[in-house]
CSV table of C-alpha atoms in Angstrom, one decimal:
chain,number,residue,atom,x,y,z
E,1,MET,CA,0.0,0.0,0.0
E,2,VAL,CA,2.9,2.4,0.9
E,3,ASP,CA,4.1,2.2,-2.8
E,4,LYS,CA,0.8,3.5,-4.1
E,5,ILE,CA,1.2,7.2,-5.3
E,6,LEU,CA,-1.9,9.1,-4.3
E,7,LEU,CA,-0.7,12.5,-5.5
E,8,ASN,CA,2.0,13.3,-8.0
E,9,ILE,CA,2.8,16.9,-8.8
E,10,ASP,CA,5.4,16.8,-11.6
E,11,ASN,CA,7.1,20.0,-12.7
E,12,ALA,CA,3.7,21.8,-12.5
E,13,LYS,CA,3.9,25.5,-13.2
E,14,PRO,CA,0.6,27.2,-12.3
E,15,SER,CA,-0.9,29.7,-14.7
E,16,PHE,CA,0.5,33.1,-13.8
E,17,GLU,CA,-3.0,34.8,-14.1
E,18,GLU,CA,-4.9,32.2,-12.1
E,19,SER,CA,-2.8,31.5,-9.0
E,20,ALA,CA,-1.2,33.3,-6.1
E,21,LEU,CA,1.7,30.8,-6.3
E,22,PRO,CA,5.1,31.9,-7.4
E,23,TYR,CA,5.6,31.2,-11.1
E,24,VAL,CA,8.0,28.3,-10.7
E,25,PRO,CA,7.7,24.5,-11.2
E,26,TYR,CA,6.4,22.4,-8.3
E,27,ASN,CA,7.2,18.9,-7.4
E,28,LEU,CA,5.6,16.8,-4.7
E,29,LYS,CA,4.9,13.0,-4.4
E,30,LEU,CA,2.6,11.7,-1.7
E,31,ARG,CA,2.1,8.0,-1.2
E,32,ALA,CA,-0.6,6.1,0.6
E,33,GLY,CA,-0.2,6.4,4.4
E,34,GLU,CA,2.2,9.3,4.2
E,35,CYS,CA,2.0,12.7,5.9
E,36,ILE,CA,3.7,15.9,4.5
E,37,ILE,CA,4.0,19.0,6.6
E,38,VAL,CA,4.4,22.2,4.6
E,39,GLU,CA,5.6,25.3,6.5
E,40,THR,CA,4.7,28.7,5.1
E,41,GLY,CA,4.2,32.1,6.5
E,42,SER,CA,1.5,32.9,3.9
E,43,MET,CA,-1.9,31.5,4.3
E,44,GLU,CA,-2.7,32.7,0.8
E,45,LEU,CA,0.1,30.5,-0.6
E,46,SER,CA,-1.2,27.5,1.5
E,47,THR,CA,-4.7,27.8,-0.1
E,48,ALA,CA,-3.2,28.2,-3.6
E,49,LEU,CA,-1.1,25.0,-3.2
E,50,ALA,CA,-4.0,23.1,-1.8
E,51,ASP,CA,-6.0,24.3,-4.8
E,52,LEU,CA,-3.2,23.0,-7.1
E,53,CYS,CA,-3.4,19.6,-5.4
E,54,SER,CA,-7.1,19.6,-5.9
E,55,GLY,CA,-6.9,20.2,-9.6
E,56,ILE,CA,-8.5,23.7,-9.4
E,57,VAL,CA,-5.5,25.6,-10.8
E,58,LYS,CA,-4.8,25.7,-14.5
E,59,LEU,CA,-1.2,24.8,-15.5
E,60,ASP,CA,1.1,26.3,-18.1
E,61,GLU,CA,3.5,23.3,-17.8
E,62,GLY,CA,3.7,19.9,-16.1
E,63,SER,CA,1.0,17.8,-14.6
E,64,VAL,CA,-0.9,17.1,-11.3
E,65,LYS,CA,-2.2,13.5,-11.0
E,66,PHE,CA,-4.5,12.2,-8.2
E,67,GLU,CA,-5.2,8.5,-7.9
E,68,GLY,CA,-3.2,8.1,-11.2
E,69,MET,CA,-5.5,10.4,-13.1
E,70,GLU,CA,-4.4,13.8,-14.4
E,71,TRP,CA,-6.8,16.5,-13.3
E,72,SER,CA,-6.7,18.4,-16.6
E,73,SER,CA,-7.8,15.4,-18.6
E,74,LEU,CA,-11.1,14.9,-16.5
E,75,ASN,CA,-14.6,16.1,-17.2
E,76,GLU,CA,-17.7,15.8,-15.1
E,77,PRO,CA,-19.0,13.6,-13.5
E,78,ARG,CA,-15.5,12.0,-13.0
E,79,LEU,CA,-14.0,15.3,-11.8
E,80,SER,CA,-16.6,15.6,-9.0
E,81,ALA,CA,-16.3,12.0,-8.0
E,82,LEU,CA,-12.5,12.3,-7.7
E,83,ARG,CA,-12.8,15.5,-5.7
E,84,GLY,CA,-15.1,13.6,-3.4
E,85,ARG,CA,-12.1,11.6,-2.3
E,86,ILE,CA,-10.4,14.8,-0.8
E,87,GLY,CA,-11.1,16.1,2.6
E,88,ARG,CA,-10.1,19.7,3.4
E,89,ILE,CA,-9.9,22.2,6.1
E,90,PHE,CA,-10.1,25.7,4.5
E,91,GLN,CA,-8.2,28.4,6.4
E,92,GLN,CA,-10.9,30.9,5.3
E,93,GLY,CA,-13.7,28.6,6.4
E,94,GLY,CA,-15.4,27.7,3.2
E,95,TRP,CA,-18.9,27.9,4.8
E,96,VAL,CA,-22.1,28.8,3.1
E,97,ASP,CA,-23.8,31.2,5.6
E,98,MET,CA,-27.4,30.6,4.3
E,99,TYR,CA,-27.3,27.0,5.4
E,100,PRO,CA,-26.9,25.4,8.9
E,101,VAL,CA,-23.5,24.0,9.7
E,102,ALA,CA,-24.9,20.5,9.6
E,103,ILE,CA,-25.8,21.0,5.9
E,104,ASN,CA,-22.4,22.5,5.2
E,105,ILE,CA,-20.8,19.4,6.7
E,106,LEU,CA,-22.8,16.9,4.7
E,107,MET,CA,-23.2,18.8,1.4
E,108,PRO,CA,-19.8,18.2,-0.1
E,109,MET,CA,-20.1,14.4,0.2
E,110,LEU,CA,-23.7,14.4,-0.9
E,111,HIS,CA,-22.6,16.3,-4.1
E,112,HIS,CA,-19.4,14.4,-4.8
E,113,SER,CA,-20.3,10.9,-3.8
E,114,SER,CA,-23.1,8.3,-3.9
E,115,LEU,CA,-22.9,7.5,-0.2
E,116,ALA,CA,-26.4,7.3,1.5
E,117,ILE,CA,-27.3,10.2,3.6
E,118,ASP,CA,-28.1,8.1,6.7
E,119,LYS,CA,-24.6,6.5,6.5
E,120,LEU,CA,-23.0,9.9,6.2
E,121,THR,CA,-25.1,11.4,9.0
E,122,LYS,CA,-24.1,8.5,11.3
E,123,GLN,CA,-20.4,9.0,10.6
E,124,ALA,CA,-20.7,12.8,11.0
E,125,LEU,CA,-22.4,12.4,14.4
E,126,THR,CA,-19.5,10.1,15.5
E,127,LEU,CA,-16.9,12.6,14.3
E,128,CYS,CA,-18.8,15.4,16.0
E,129,ARG,CA,-18.5,13.7,19.4
E,130,ILE,CA,-14.8,12.9,18.9
E,131,PHE,CA,-14.1,16.6,18.3
E,132,GLY,CA,-16.2,17.8,21.2
E,133,LEU,CA,-19.5,18.7,19.6
E,134,PRO,CA,-22.7,17.3,21.1
E,135,GLY,CA,-24.2,16.6,17.7
E,136,LEU,CA,-24.5,18.0,14.2
E,137,PRO,CA,-24.7,21.9,14.6
E,138,MET,CA,-27.9,23.4,13.4
E,139,ASP,CA,-26.8,27.0,13.7
E,140,THR,CA,-25.6,28.9,10.7
E,141,PRO,CA,-21.9,29.5,10.5
E,142,ARG,CA,-22.1,33.2,11.6
E,143,HIS,CA,-23.9,32.2,14.8
E,144,MET,CA,-21.3,29.6,16.0
E,145,MET,CA,-18.3,30.2,18.2
E,146,PRO,CA,-15.1,30.1,16.2
E,147,VAL,CA,-13.7,27.1,18.1
E,148,ASP,CA,-16.9,25.1,17.5
E,149,LEU,CA,-16.9,26.1,13.9
E,150,HIS,CA,-13.3,24.8,13.7
E,151,ARG,CA,-14.4,21.5,15.3
E,152,ALA,CA,-17.1,21.3,12.6
E,153,ALA,CA,-14.4,21.9,9.9
E,154,CYS,CA,-12.5,18.9,11.2
E,155,VAL,CA,-15.6,16.8,10.9
E,156,ARG,CA,-16.3,17.9,7.4
E,157,ALA,CA,-12.7,17.2,6.3
E,158,LEU,CA,-12.7,13.6,7.6
E,159,LEU,CA,-16.2,12.7,6.6
E,160,GLY,CA,-16.4,9.9,4.1
E,161,ASN,CA,-13.0,8.5,4.8
E,162,PRO,CA,-11.1,10.6,2.2
E,163,ASP,CA,-8.0,9.3,0.4
E,164,LEU,CA,-6.3,12.7,0.5
E,165,ILE,CA,-6.6,15.1,3.5
E,166,LEU,CA,-5.6,18.7,3.0
E,167,LEU,CA,-5.4,20.8,6.2
E,168,GLU,CA,-4.8,24.6,5.9
E,169,HIS,CA,-3.3,25.8,9.2
E,170,PRO,CA,-5.6,23.7,11.4
E,171,PHE,CA,-4.1,24.7,14.7
E,172,GLU,CA,-3.2,28.4,14.4
E,173,GLY,CA,-5.4,30.4,16.7
E,174,PHE,CA,-7.1,27.4,18.4
E,175,SER,CA,-6.6,25.7,21.8
E,176,GLU,CA,-4.5,22.6,22.1
E,177,ASP,CA,-7.5,20.4,23.0
E,178,LEU,CA,-8.1,20.1,19.3
E,179,LEU,CA,-4.7,18.8,18.5
E,180,PHE,CA,-5.0,15.3,19.9
E,181,PRO,CA,-8.4,14.3,18.5
E,182,LEU,CA,-7.1,15.4,15.1
E,183,PHE,CA,-3.8,13.6,15.5
E,184,GLU,CA,-5.7,10.5,16.5
E,185,MET,CA,-8.0,10.6,13.5
E,186,LEU,CA,-5.1,11.4,11.1
E,187,ASN,CA,-3.2,8.4,12.5
E,188,THR,CA,-6.2,6.2,11.9
E,189,ALA,CA,-6.7,7.6,8.4
E,190,GLN,CA,-3.0,7.0,7.5
E,191,ASN,CA,-3.2,3.5,8.8
E,192,LYS,CA,-6.0,2.9,6.3
E,193,GLY,CA,-4.0,4.3,3.4
E,194,ALA,CA,-4.9,8.0,3.3
E,195,GLY,CA,-2.3,10.6,2.5
E,196,VAL,CA,-2.1,13.9,4.5
E,197,ILE,CA,-0.8,17.3,3.6
E,198,CYS,CA,-0.9,19.9,6.3
E,199,PHE,CA,0.1,23.6,6.1
E,200,THR,CA,1.4,25.3,9.1
E,201,GLN,CA,3.3,28.5,10.1
E,202,GLN,CA,5.5,26.5,12.5
E,203,PHE,CA,6.9,23.0,12.2
E,204,SER,CA,7.0,22.8,16.0
E,205,LEU,CA,3.2,22.6,16.2
E,206,TRP,CA,3.6,19.1,14.7
E,207,ASN,CA,6.2,17.8,17.1
E,208,TYR,CA,3.7,15.5,18.9
E,209,TYR,CA,2.9,13.9,15.5
E,210,ARG,CA,6.6,13.7,14.4
E,211,GLU,CA,6.7,9.9,14.2
E,212,ARG,CA,4.0,9.8,11.5
E,213,VAL,CA,5.4,12.7,9.4
E,214,THR,CA,7.1,11.4,6.3
E,215,HIS,CA,8.5,14.7,4.8
E,216,TRP,CA,8.9,18.3,6.0
E,217,MET,CA,8.7,20.9,3.3
E,218,ARG,CA,8.8,24.7,3.1
E,219,LEU,CA,6.8,26.8,0.7
E,220,GLN,CA,8.4,30.1,-0.2
E,221,GLU,CA,8.7,32.5,-3.1
E,222,LYS,CA,11.2,30.1,-4.7
E,223,GLY,CA,8.7,27.3,-4.5
E,224,LEU,CA,8.7,24.0,-2.5
E,225,THR,CA,11.9,22.8,-0.8
E,226,LEU,CA,12.5,19.7,1.2
E,227,GLU,CA,13.7,20.3,4.8
E,228,ASN,CA,15.6,18.1,7.2
E,229,GLN,CA,14.0,17.8,10.6
């Protein structure tokens, strides 16, 4: 399983007009069960690289393949189905304010997959309790406490047992009681073959999880570089 390449970014140069990323080639290879920590001081760059991994960014050169398929070669409904295998925490929230948080949590998987709603709801309730929520939140995003909204974001990212988990700065600004439930769930996901990419402003925030980290990388103006830790 460890030899299976989930995500392969090969000399991918993002379109200058469409991305906040520096206009340089990017290379990254993530295998099943691996975890990559990417340190960057810019949350905008984190979101842009997560978009690149998700096939949202148009390329001028190179390729980005997920599950062996190149994003640029796919059309609907295959594109949506493949994106349904990605769980993500968005640093800017990514919530639709007109819907309750419960609908926000369930909606991506209902759109991108064929899983039954009762099965998704049962799993969502289990994840809510793991992350300290009493149940699926029925308030709209604007009426929830930031820490509880962040707990809900963790639930949404892990719902449906995704193959690729993208976490944009999941710990910055939040209390440490969220670290260990997330570490536990990421450990379980990796054991099942999921790959994890987490963006952070400080490598040290991931010291507790060091044994499960495969690579440490830094995202700067010159692009992605591999770091020794």
